[in-house]
Short mmCIF file of C-alpha atoms (C1' of nucleotides) in Angstrom, two decimals:
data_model
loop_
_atom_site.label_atom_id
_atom_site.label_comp_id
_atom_site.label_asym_id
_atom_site.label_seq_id
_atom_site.Cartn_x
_atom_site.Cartn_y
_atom_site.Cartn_z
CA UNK H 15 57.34 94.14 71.55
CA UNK H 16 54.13 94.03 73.16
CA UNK H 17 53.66 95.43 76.66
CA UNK H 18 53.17 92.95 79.32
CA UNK H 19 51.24 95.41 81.29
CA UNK H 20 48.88 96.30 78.58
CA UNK H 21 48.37 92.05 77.78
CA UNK H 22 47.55 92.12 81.56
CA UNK H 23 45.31 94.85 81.44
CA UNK H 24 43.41 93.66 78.42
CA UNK H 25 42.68 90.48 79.75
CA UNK H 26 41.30 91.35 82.98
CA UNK H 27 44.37 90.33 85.21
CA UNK H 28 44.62 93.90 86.78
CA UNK H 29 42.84 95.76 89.74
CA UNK H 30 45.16 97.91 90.79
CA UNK H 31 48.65 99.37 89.84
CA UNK H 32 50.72 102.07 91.61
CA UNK H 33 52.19 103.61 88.97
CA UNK H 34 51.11 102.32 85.59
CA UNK H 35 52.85 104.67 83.55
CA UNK H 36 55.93 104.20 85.67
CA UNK H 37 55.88 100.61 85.17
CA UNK H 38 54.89 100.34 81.79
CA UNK H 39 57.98 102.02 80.62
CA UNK H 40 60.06 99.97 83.24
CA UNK H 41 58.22 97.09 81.60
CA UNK H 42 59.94 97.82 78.09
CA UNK H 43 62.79 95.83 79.32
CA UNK H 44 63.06 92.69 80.96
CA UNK H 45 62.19 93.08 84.82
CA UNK H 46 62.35 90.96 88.07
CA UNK H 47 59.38 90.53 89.87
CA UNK H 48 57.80 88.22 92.62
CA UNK H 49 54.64 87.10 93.77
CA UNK H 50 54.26 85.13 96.92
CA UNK H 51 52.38 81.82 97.65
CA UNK H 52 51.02 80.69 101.10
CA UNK H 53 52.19 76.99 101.92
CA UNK H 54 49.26 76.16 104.69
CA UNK H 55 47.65 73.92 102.03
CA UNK H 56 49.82 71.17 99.81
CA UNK H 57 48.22 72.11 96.84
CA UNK H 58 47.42 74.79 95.03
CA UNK H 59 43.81 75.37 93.68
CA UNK H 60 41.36 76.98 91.37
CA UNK H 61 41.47 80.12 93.40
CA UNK H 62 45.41 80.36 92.74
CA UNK H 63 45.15 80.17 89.47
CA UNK H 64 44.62 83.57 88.30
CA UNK H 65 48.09 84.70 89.84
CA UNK H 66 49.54 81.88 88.01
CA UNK H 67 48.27 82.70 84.98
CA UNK H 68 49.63 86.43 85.07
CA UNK H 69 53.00 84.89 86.48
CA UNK H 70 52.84 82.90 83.04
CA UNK H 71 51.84 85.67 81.03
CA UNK H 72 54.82 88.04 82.16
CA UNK H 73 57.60 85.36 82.14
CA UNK H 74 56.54 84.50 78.17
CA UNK H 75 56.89 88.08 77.59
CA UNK H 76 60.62 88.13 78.43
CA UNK H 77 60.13 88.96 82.27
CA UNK H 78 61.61 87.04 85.20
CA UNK H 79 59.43 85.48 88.10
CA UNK H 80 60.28 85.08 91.74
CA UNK H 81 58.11 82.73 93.53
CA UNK H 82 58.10 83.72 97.15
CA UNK H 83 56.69 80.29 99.15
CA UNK H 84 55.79 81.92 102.70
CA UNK H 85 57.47 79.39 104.39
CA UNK H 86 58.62 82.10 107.34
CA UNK H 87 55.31 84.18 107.04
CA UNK H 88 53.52 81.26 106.68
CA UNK H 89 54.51 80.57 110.58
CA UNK H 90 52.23 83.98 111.42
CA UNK H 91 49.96 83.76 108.82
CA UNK H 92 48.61 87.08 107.21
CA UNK H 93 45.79 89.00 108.85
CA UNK H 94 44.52 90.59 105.87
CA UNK H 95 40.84 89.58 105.19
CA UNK H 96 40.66 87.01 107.67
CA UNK H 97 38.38 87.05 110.46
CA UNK H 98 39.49 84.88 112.64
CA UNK H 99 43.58 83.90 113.56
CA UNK H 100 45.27 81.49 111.87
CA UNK H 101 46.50 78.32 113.25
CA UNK H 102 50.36 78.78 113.41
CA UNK H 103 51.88 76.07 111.22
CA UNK H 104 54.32 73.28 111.75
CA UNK H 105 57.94 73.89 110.16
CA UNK H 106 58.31 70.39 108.54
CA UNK H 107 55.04 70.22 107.08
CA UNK H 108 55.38 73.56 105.39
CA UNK H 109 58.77 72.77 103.89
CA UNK H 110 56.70 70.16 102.05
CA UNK H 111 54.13 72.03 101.06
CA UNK H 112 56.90 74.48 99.07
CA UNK H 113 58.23 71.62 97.25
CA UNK H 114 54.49 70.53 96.81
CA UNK H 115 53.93 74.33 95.07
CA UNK H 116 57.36 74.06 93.26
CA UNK H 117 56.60 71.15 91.16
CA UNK H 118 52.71 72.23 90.28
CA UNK H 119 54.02 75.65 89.03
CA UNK H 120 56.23 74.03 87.34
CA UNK H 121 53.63 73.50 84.71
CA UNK H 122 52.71 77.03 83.81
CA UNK H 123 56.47 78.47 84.93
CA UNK H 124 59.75 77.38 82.93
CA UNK H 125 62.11 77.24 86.32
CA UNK H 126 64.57 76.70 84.22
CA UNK H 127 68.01 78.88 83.02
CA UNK H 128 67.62 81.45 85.59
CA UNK H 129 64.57 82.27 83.81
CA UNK H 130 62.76 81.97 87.11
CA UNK H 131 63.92 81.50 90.84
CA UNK H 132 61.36 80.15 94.08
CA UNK H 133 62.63 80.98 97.24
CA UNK H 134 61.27 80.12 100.64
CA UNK H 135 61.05 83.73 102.94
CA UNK H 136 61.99 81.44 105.97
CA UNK H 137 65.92 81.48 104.24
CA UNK H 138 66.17 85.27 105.00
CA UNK H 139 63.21 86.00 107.66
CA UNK H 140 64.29 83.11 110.26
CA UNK H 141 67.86 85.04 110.79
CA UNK H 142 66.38 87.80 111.52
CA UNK H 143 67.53 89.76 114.70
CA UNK H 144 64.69 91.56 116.76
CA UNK H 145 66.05 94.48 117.61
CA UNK H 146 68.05 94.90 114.42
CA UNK H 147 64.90 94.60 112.73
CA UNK H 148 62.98 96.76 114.69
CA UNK H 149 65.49 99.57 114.40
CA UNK H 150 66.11 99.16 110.56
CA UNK H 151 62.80 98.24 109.40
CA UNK H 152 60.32 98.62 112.28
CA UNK H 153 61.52 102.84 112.47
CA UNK H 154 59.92 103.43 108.90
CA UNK H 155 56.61 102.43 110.09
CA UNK H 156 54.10 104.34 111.59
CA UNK H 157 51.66 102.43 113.59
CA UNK H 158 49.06 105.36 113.02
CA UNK H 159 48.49 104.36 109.33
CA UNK H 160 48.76 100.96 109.79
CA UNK H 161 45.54 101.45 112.13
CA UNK H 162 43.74 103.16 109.78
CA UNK H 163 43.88 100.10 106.86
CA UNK H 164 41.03 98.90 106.31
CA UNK H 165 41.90 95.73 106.82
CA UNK H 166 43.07 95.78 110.47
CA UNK H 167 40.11 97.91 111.38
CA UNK H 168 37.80 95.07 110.91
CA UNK H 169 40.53 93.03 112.69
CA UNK H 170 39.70 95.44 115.86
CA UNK H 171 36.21 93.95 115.87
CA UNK H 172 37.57 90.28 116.62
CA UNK H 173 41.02 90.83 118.00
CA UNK H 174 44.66 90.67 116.29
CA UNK H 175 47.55 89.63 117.71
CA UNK H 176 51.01 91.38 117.94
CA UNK H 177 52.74 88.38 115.93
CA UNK H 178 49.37 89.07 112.74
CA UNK H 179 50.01 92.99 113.56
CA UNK H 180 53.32 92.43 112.19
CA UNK H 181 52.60 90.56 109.06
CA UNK H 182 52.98 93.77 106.75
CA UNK H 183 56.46 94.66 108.70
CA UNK H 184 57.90 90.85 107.48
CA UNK H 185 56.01 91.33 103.81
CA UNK H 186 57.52 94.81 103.40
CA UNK H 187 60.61 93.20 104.19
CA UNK H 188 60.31 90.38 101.78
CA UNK H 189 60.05 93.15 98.62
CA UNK H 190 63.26 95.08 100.27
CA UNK H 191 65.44 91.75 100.27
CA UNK H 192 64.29 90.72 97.00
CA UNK H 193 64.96 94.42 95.50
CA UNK H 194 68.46 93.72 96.92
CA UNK H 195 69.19 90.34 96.14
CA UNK H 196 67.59 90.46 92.87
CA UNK H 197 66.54 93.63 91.50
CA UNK H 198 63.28 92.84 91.92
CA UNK H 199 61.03 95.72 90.75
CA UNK H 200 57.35 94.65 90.81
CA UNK H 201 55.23 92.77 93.18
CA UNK H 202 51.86 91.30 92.52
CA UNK H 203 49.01 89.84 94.45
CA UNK H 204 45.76 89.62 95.15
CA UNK H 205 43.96 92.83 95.57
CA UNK H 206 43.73 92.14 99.70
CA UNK H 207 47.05 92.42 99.58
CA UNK H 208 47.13 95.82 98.04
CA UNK H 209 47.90 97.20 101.51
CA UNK H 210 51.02 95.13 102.07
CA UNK H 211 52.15 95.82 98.73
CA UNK H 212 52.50 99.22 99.10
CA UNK H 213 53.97 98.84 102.31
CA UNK H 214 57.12 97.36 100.82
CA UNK H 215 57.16 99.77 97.93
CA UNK H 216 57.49 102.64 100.43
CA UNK H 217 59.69 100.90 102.49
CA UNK H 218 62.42 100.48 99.55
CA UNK H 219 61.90 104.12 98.78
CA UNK H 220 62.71 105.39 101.97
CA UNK H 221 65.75 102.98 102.70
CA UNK H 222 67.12 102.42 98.93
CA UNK H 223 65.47 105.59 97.68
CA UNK H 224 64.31 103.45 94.44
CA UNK H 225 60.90 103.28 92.54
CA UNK H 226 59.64 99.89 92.41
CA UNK H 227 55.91 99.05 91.68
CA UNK H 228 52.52 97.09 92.85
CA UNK H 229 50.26 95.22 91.04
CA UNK H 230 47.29 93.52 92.06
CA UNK H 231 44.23 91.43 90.72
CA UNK H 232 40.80 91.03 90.79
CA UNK H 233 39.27 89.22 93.61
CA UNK H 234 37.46 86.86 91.65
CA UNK H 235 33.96 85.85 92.29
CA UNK H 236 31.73 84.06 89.47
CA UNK H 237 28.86 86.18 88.06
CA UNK H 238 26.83 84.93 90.87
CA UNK H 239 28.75 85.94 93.59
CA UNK H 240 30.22 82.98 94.83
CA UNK H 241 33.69 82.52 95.15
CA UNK H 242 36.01 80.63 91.87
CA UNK H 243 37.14 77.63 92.99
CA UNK H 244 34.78 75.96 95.41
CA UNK H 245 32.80 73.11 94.68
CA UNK H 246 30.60 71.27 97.42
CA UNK H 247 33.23 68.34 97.52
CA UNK H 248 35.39 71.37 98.42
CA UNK H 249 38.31 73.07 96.90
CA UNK H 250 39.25 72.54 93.09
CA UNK H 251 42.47 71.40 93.31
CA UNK H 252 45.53 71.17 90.59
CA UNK H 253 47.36 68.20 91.70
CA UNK H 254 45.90 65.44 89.73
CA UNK H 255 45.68 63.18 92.93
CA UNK H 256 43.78 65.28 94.37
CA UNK H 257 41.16 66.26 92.25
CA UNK H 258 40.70 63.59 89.07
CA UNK H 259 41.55 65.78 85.43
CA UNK H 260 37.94 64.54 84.73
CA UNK H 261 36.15 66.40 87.63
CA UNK H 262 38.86 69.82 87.14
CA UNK H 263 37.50 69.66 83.41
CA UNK H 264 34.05 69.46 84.92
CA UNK H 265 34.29 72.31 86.70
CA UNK H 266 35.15 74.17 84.06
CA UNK H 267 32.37 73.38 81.58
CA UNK H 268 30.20 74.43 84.71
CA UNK H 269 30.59 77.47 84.60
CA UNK H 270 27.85 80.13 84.01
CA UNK H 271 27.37 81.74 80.47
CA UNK H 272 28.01 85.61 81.90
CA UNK H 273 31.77 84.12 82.62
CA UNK H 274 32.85 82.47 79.79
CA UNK H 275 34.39 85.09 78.23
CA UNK H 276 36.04 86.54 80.77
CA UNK H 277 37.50 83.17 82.25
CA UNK H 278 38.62 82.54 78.43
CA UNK H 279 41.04 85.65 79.10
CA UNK H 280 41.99 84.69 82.22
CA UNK H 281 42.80 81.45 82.46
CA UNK H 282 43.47 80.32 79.08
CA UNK H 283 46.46 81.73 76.75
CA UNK H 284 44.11 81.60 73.65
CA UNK H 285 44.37 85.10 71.88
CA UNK H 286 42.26 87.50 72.18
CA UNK H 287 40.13 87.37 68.74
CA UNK H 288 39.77 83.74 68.99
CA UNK H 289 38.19 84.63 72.19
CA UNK H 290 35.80 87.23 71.24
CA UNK H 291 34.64 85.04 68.71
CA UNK H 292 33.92 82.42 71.19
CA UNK H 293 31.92 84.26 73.96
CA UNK H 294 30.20 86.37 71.04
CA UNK H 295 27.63 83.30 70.55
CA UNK H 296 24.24 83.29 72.65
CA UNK H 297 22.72 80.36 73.86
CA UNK H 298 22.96 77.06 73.94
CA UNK H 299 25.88 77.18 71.71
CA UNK H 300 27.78 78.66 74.31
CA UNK H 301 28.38 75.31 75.64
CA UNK H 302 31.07 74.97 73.00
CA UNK H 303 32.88 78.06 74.23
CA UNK H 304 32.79 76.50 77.40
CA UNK H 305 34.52 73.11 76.24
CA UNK H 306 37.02 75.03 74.62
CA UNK H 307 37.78 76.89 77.85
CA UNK H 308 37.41 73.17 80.09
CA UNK H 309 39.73 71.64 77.63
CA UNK H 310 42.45 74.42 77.20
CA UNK H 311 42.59 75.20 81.16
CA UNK H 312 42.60 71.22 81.73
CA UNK H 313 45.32 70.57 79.26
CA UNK H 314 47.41 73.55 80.72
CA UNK H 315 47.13 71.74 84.31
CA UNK H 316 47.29 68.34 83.11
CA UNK H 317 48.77 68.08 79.98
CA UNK H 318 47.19 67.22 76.69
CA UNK H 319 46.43 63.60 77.50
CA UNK H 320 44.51 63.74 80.11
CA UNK H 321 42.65 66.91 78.46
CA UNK H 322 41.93 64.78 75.31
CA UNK H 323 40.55 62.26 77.63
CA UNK H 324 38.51 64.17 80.04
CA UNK H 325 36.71 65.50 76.77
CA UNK H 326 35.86 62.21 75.61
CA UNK H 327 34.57 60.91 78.77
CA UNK H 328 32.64 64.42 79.17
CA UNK H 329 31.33 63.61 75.44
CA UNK H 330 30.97 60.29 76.38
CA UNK H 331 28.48 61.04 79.16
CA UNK H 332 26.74 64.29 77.62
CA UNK H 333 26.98 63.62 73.99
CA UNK H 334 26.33 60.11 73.11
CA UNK H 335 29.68 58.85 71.58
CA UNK H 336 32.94 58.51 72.82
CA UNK H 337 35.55 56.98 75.39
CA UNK H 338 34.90 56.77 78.88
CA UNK H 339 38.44 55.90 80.64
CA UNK H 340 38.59 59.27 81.80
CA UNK H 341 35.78 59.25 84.31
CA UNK H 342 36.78 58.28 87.84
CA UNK H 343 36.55 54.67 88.98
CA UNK H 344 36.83 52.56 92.17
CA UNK H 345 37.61 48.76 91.88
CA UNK H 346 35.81 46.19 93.64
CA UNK H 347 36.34 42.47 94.58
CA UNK H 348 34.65 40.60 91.75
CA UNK H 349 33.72 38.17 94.64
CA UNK H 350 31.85 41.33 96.40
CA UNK H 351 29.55 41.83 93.22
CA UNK H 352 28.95 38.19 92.57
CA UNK H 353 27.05 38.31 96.26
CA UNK H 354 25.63 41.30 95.50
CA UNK H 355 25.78 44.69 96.97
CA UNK H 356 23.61 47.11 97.95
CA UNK H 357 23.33 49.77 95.91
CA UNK H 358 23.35 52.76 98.48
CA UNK H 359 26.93 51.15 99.73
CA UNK H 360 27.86 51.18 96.42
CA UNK H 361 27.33 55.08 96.23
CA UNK H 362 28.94 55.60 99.21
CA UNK H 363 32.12 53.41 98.00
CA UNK H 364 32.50 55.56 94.89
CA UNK H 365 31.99 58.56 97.05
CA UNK H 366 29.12 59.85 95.19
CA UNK H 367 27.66 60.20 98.81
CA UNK H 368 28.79 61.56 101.71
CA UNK H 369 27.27 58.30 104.27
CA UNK H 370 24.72 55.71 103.41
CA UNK H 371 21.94 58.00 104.97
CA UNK H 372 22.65 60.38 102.07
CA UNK H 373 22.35 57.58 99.41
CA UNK H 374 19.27 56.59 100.76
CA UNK H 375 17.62 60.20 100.59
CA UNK H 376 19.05 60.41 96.93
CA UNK H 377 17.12 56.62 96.20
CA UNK H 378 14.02 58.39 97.73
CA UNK H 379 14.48 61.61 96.30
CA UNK H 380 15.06 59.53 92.77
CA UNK H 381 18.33 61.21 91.68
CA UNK H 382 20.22 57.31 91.99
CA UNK H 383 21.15 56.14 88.82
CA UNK H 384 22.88 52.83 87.89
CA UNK H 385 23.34 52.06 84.35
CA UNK H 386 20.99 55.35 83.92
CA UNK H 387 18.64 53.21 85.31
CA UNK H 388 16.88 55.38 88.50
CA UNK H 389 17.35 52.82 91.73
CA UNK H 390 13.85 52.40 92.47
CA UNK H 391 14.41 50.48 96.06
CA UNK H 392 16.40 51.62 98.74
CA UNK H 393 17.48 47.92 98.99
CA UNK H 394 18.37 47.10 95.50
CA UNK H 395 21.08 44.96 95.55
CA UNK H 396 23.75 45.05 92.57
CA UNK H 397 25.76 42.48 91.36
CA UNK H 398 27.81 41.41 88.21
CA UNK H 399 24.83 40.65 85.70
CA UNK H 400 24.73 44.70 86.20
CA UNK H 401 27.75 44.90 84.55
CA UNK H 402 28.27 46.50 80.84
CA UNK H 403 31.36 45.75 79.06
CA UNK H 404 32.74 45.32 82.51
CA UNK H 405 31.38 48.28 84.21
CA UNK H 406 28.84 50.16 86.17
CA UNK H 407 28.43 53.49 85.98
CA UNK H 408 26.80 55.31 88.54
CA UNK H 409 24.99 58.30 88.75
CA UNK H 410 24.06 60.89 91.12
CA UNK H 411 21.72 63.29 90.60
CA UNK H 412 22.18 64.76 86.66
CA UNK H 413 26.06 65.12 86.15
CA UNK H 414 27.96 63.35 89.08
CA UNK H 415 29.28 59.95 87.28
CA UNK H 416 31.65 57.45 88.71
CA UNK H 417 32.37 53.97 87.60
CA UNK H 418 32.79 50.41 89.14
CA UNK H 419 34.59 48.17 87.54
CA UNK H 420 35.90 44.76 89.08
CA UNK H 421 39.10 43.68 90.37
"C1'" G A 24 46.12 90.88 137.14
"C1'" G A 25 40.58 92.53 137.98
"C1'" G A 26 35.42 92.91 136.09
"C1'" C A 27 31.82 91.48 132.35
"C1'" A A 28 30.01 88.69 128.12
"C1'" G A 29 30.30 84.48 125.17
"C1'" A A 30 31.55 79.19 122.89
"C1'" U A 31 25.09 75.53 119.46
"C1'" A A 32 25.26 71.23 113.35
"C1'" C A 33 29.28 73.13 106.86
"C1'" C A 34 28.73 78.88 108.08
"C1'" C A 35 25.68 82.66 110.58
"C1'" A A 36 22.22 82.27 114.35
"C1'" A A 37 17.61 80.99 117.81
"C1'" G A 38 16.76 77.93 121.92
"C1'" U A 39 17.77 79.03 128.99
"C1'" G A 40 14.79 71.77 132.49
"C1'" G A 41 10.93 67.37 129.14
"C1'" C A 42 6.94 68.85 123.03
"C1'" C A 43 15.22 69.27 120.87
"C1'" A A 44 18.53 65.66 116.04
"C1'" A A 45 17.68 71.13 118.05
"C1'" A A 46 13.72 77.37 114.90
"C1'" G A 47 15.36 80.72 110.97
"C1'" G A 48 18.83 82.21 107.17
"C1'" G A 49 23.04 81.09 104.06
"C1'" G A 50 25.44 77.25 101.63
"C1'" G A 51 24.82 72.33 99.64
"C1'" C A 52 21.95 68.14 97.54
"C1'" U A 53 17.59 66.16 94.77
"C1'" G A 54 13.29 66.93 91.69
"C1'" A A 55 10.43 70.12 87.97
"C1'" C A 56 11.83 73.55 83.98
"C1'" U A 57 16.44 73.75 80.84
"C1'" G A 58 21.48 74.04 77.32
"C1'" U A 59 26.22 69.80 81.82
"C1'" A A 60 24.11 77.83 82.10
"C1'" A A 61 21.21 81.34 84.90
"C1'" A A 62 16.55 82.49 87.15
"C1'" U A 63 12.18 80.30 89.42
"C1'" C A 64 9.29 76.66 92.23
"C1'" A A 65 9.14 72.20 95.53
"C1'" G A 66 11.49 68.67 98.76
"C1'" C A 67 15.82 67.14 101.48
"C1'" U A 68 20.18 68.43 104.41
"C1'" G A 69 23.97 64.09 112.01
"C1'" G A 70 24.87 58.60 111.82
"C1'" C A 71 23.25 53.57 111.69
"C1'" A A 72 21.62 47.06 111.79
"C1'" G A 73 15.77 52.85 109.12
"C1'" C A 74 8.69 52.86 111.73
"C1'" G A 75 13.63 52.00 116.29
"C1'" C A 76 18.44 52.88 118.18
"C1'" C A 77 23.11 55.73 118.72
"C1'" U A 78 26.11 60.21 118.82
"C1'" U A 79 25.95 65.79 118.72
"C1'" C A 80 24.91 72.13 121.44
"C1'" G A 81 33.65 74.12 123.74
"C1'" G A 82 36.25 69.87 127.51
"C1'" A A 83 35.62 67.15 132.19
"C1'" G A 84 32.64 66.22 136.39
"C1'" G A 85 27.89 66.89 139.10
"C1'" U A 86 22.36 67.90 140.31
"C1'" U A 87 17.73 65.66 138.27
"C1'" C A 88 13.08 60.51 136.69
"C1'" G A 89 14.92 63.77 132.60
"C1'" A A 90 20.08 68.76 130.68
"C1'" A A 91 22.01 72.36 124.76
"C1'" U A 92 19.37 74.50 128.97
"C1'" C A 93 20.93 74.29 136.32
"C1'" C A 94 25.82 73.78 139.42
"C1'" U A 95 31.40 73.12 139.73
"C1'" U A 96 35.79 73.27 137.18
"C1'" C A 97 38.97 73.65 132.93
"C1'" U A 98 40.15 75.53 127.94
"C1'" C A 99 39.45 79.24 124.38
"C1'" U A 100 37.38 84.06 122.50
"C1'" G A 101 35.61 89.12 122.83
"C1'" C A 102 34.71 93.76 125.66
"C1'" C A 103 35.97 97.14 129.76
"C1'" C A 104 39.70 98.51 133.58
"C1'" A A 105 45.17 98.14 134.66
#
RNA sequence: GGGCAGAUACCCAAGUGGCCAAAGGGGGCUGACUGUAAAUCAGCUGGCAGCGCCUUCGGAGGUUCGAAUCCUUCUCUGCCCA
């Protein structure tokens, strides 16, 4: 059987380990481990993805996943990396948020059988007693090396509270209750959390006197330094609502030539020839690598469907040929069109542009496009005889499409 | 609790009575070049009923013909002392 920490290794998921030959072996039989998801945000996103994918990768090799949803921790928020606090979160709104995460992970993480378990860290942390806590847990920590992390020093600069101070206490804690509860042996995050990580592993040694491990990955940036999963609309989201399959694929067929191949390992489970093969071309043909990486990390969020369909429209609107359904569309009143509407309002309605004053700079700046006609007047006025087979499809700037179609 | 410093647009940051919708940088957008890539160059980057008007410089009041700039007060943040 193959290794699950070599498959990790090979395909870029790993920055750090604590003891790799230690876990390697422990890896040679099945093995509990967690990873832990913040629920401020409803939705998970782009930058998320890269844990998921390693989640996925370990559970297909036989290993069993616990997601932790920081439902408690989430009520502090975690210090590390941040430079300013965090607002402290409401209890209902994170409780949906967890079933939010639940059902999107759901796509990369069979939940079912026992084969995985999500728990929320509230369920254990909430009952905790202050001064039990601070004599069982808070006794193995000395405040000296906590100071020294890097990542509180540059914490000093802009202040930390006691409740963020005590982040890497309630983590540390986490890994010690899920070592009891479920033999959990291994946790993973990002590499900012390599600190906190460690923390915990320590922590069971000294109480249980077992070895357990820490993994952490990359903090991904794209070759030009900018960080994976921002777009200028914002965040690129998983939930479908939230981000149409057509603009997710999008993103991904973005993305610049030096990362193809490496985003190939990372986010998609093709194997590892097919992938050398792929980023091996040079070129313009490289944009073929890159629709086989939009497609296969758009089909593994959103099913094959909507994958097939993104594709076409992308074809569709790139290529020449094919079916456009996919691309995003706002309806409006037939009666509207019949009086005519002006064409910047109509940007602004598809939410191509942010107000009417941008849609007027892109008419000036000549990056408008209806029918892939450039709007030459900031008054043009649309109406139905612009419609084509019962559309119009808009255009801003050279990729940004969205249709209007009547209702 | 005491003393000091600060809060400016998406972010960083200048501006200390009118020439301020507010310098500069980052980010973003558009155009040229391209391959739905990168790099480079140029323009744009508060809103609207668009040559004008409205809102914005932490909140609320005030002084003034006129305030991001001065005064009062409140909130928040940092530093020093306890």
């Amino acid at each position: 059987m193959v290794n699950a920490l070599d498959v990790l290794q090979e395909r870029g998921f790993v920055e750090q380990v604590s003891d790799a030959e230690g876990l390697r072996s422990a890896m040679e039989s099945p093995l509990t481990f967690y990873i832990g998801y913040d629920p401020s945000a409803a939705s998970l996103h782009a930058g998320s993805l890269l844990t998921i994918m390693a989640v996925a990768h370990l559970q297909r090799l036989g290993h069993r996943p616990i997601v932790v949803v920081g439902g408690g921790t989430g009520m502090i928020g975690d210090p590390t990396g941040r430079t300013e606090m965090r607002q402290l979160m409401a209890v209902d709104s994170i409780a949906e948020n967890v079933d939010a995460i639940r059902r999107q992970l759901s796509h990369y993480i069979d939940f079912g059988e026992d084969r995985a378990v999500v728990v929320n860290n509230a369920e254990w942390l909430m009952k905790l007693g202050y001064i039990e806590f601070l004599r069982d847990i808070g006794q193995h920590f000395s405040v000296n090396r906590m100071l020294a992390a890097e990542a509180y020093r540059q914490r000093f600069e802009r202040g930390l509270s006691f409740i963020e101070f005590n982040y890497q206490l309630l983590q540390a804690y986490d890994y010690l209750h899920l070592f009891r509860t479920y033999g959990c042996r291994l946790q993973m995050g990002g590499n900012d959390q390599w600190g906190n990580i460690l923390a915990g592993v320590d922590l069971i040694r000294r109480i249980e006197g077992a070895e357990t491990y820490a993994l952490t990955f990359p903090l991904l940036t794209t070759s030009s330094g900018a960080k994976m999963g921002k777009t200028a609309a914002g965040a690129v989201w998983l939930q479908a609502e939230l981000m149409a399959p057509y603009d997710f694929y999008q993103y991904w067929i973005n993305v610049e030539d030096a990362d193809v191949g490496r985003f190939l390992k990372l986010y998609t489970f093709l194997p590892l020839e097919q992938i050398a093969e792929l980023s091996s071309v040079e070129g313009s043909a490289l944009r073929d690598s890159k629709e086989v990486l939009a497609y296969e990390v758009t089909r593994l969020a959103h099913g094959a469907e909507a994958a097939d369909q993104a594709r076409e429209a992308s074809r569709a609107l790139f290529g020449g040929q094919g079916e456009r359904d996919a691309i995003p569309s706002t309806t409006v009143a037939k009666s509207d069109l019949e009086q005519g509407v002006l064409a910047v309002d109509l940007f602004v309605t598809a939410g191509l542009t942010r107000s009417k004053s941008d849609a007027r700079r892109l008419v000036q700046q000549g990056g408008a496009y209806v029918n892939d006609e450039p709007v030459q007047d900031i008054e043009a006025l649309i109406t139905d005889a612009d419609l084509e087979h019962g559309e119009i499809l808009l255009r801003a700037g050279k990729k940004r499409f969205h249709r209007i179609v009547t209702g």
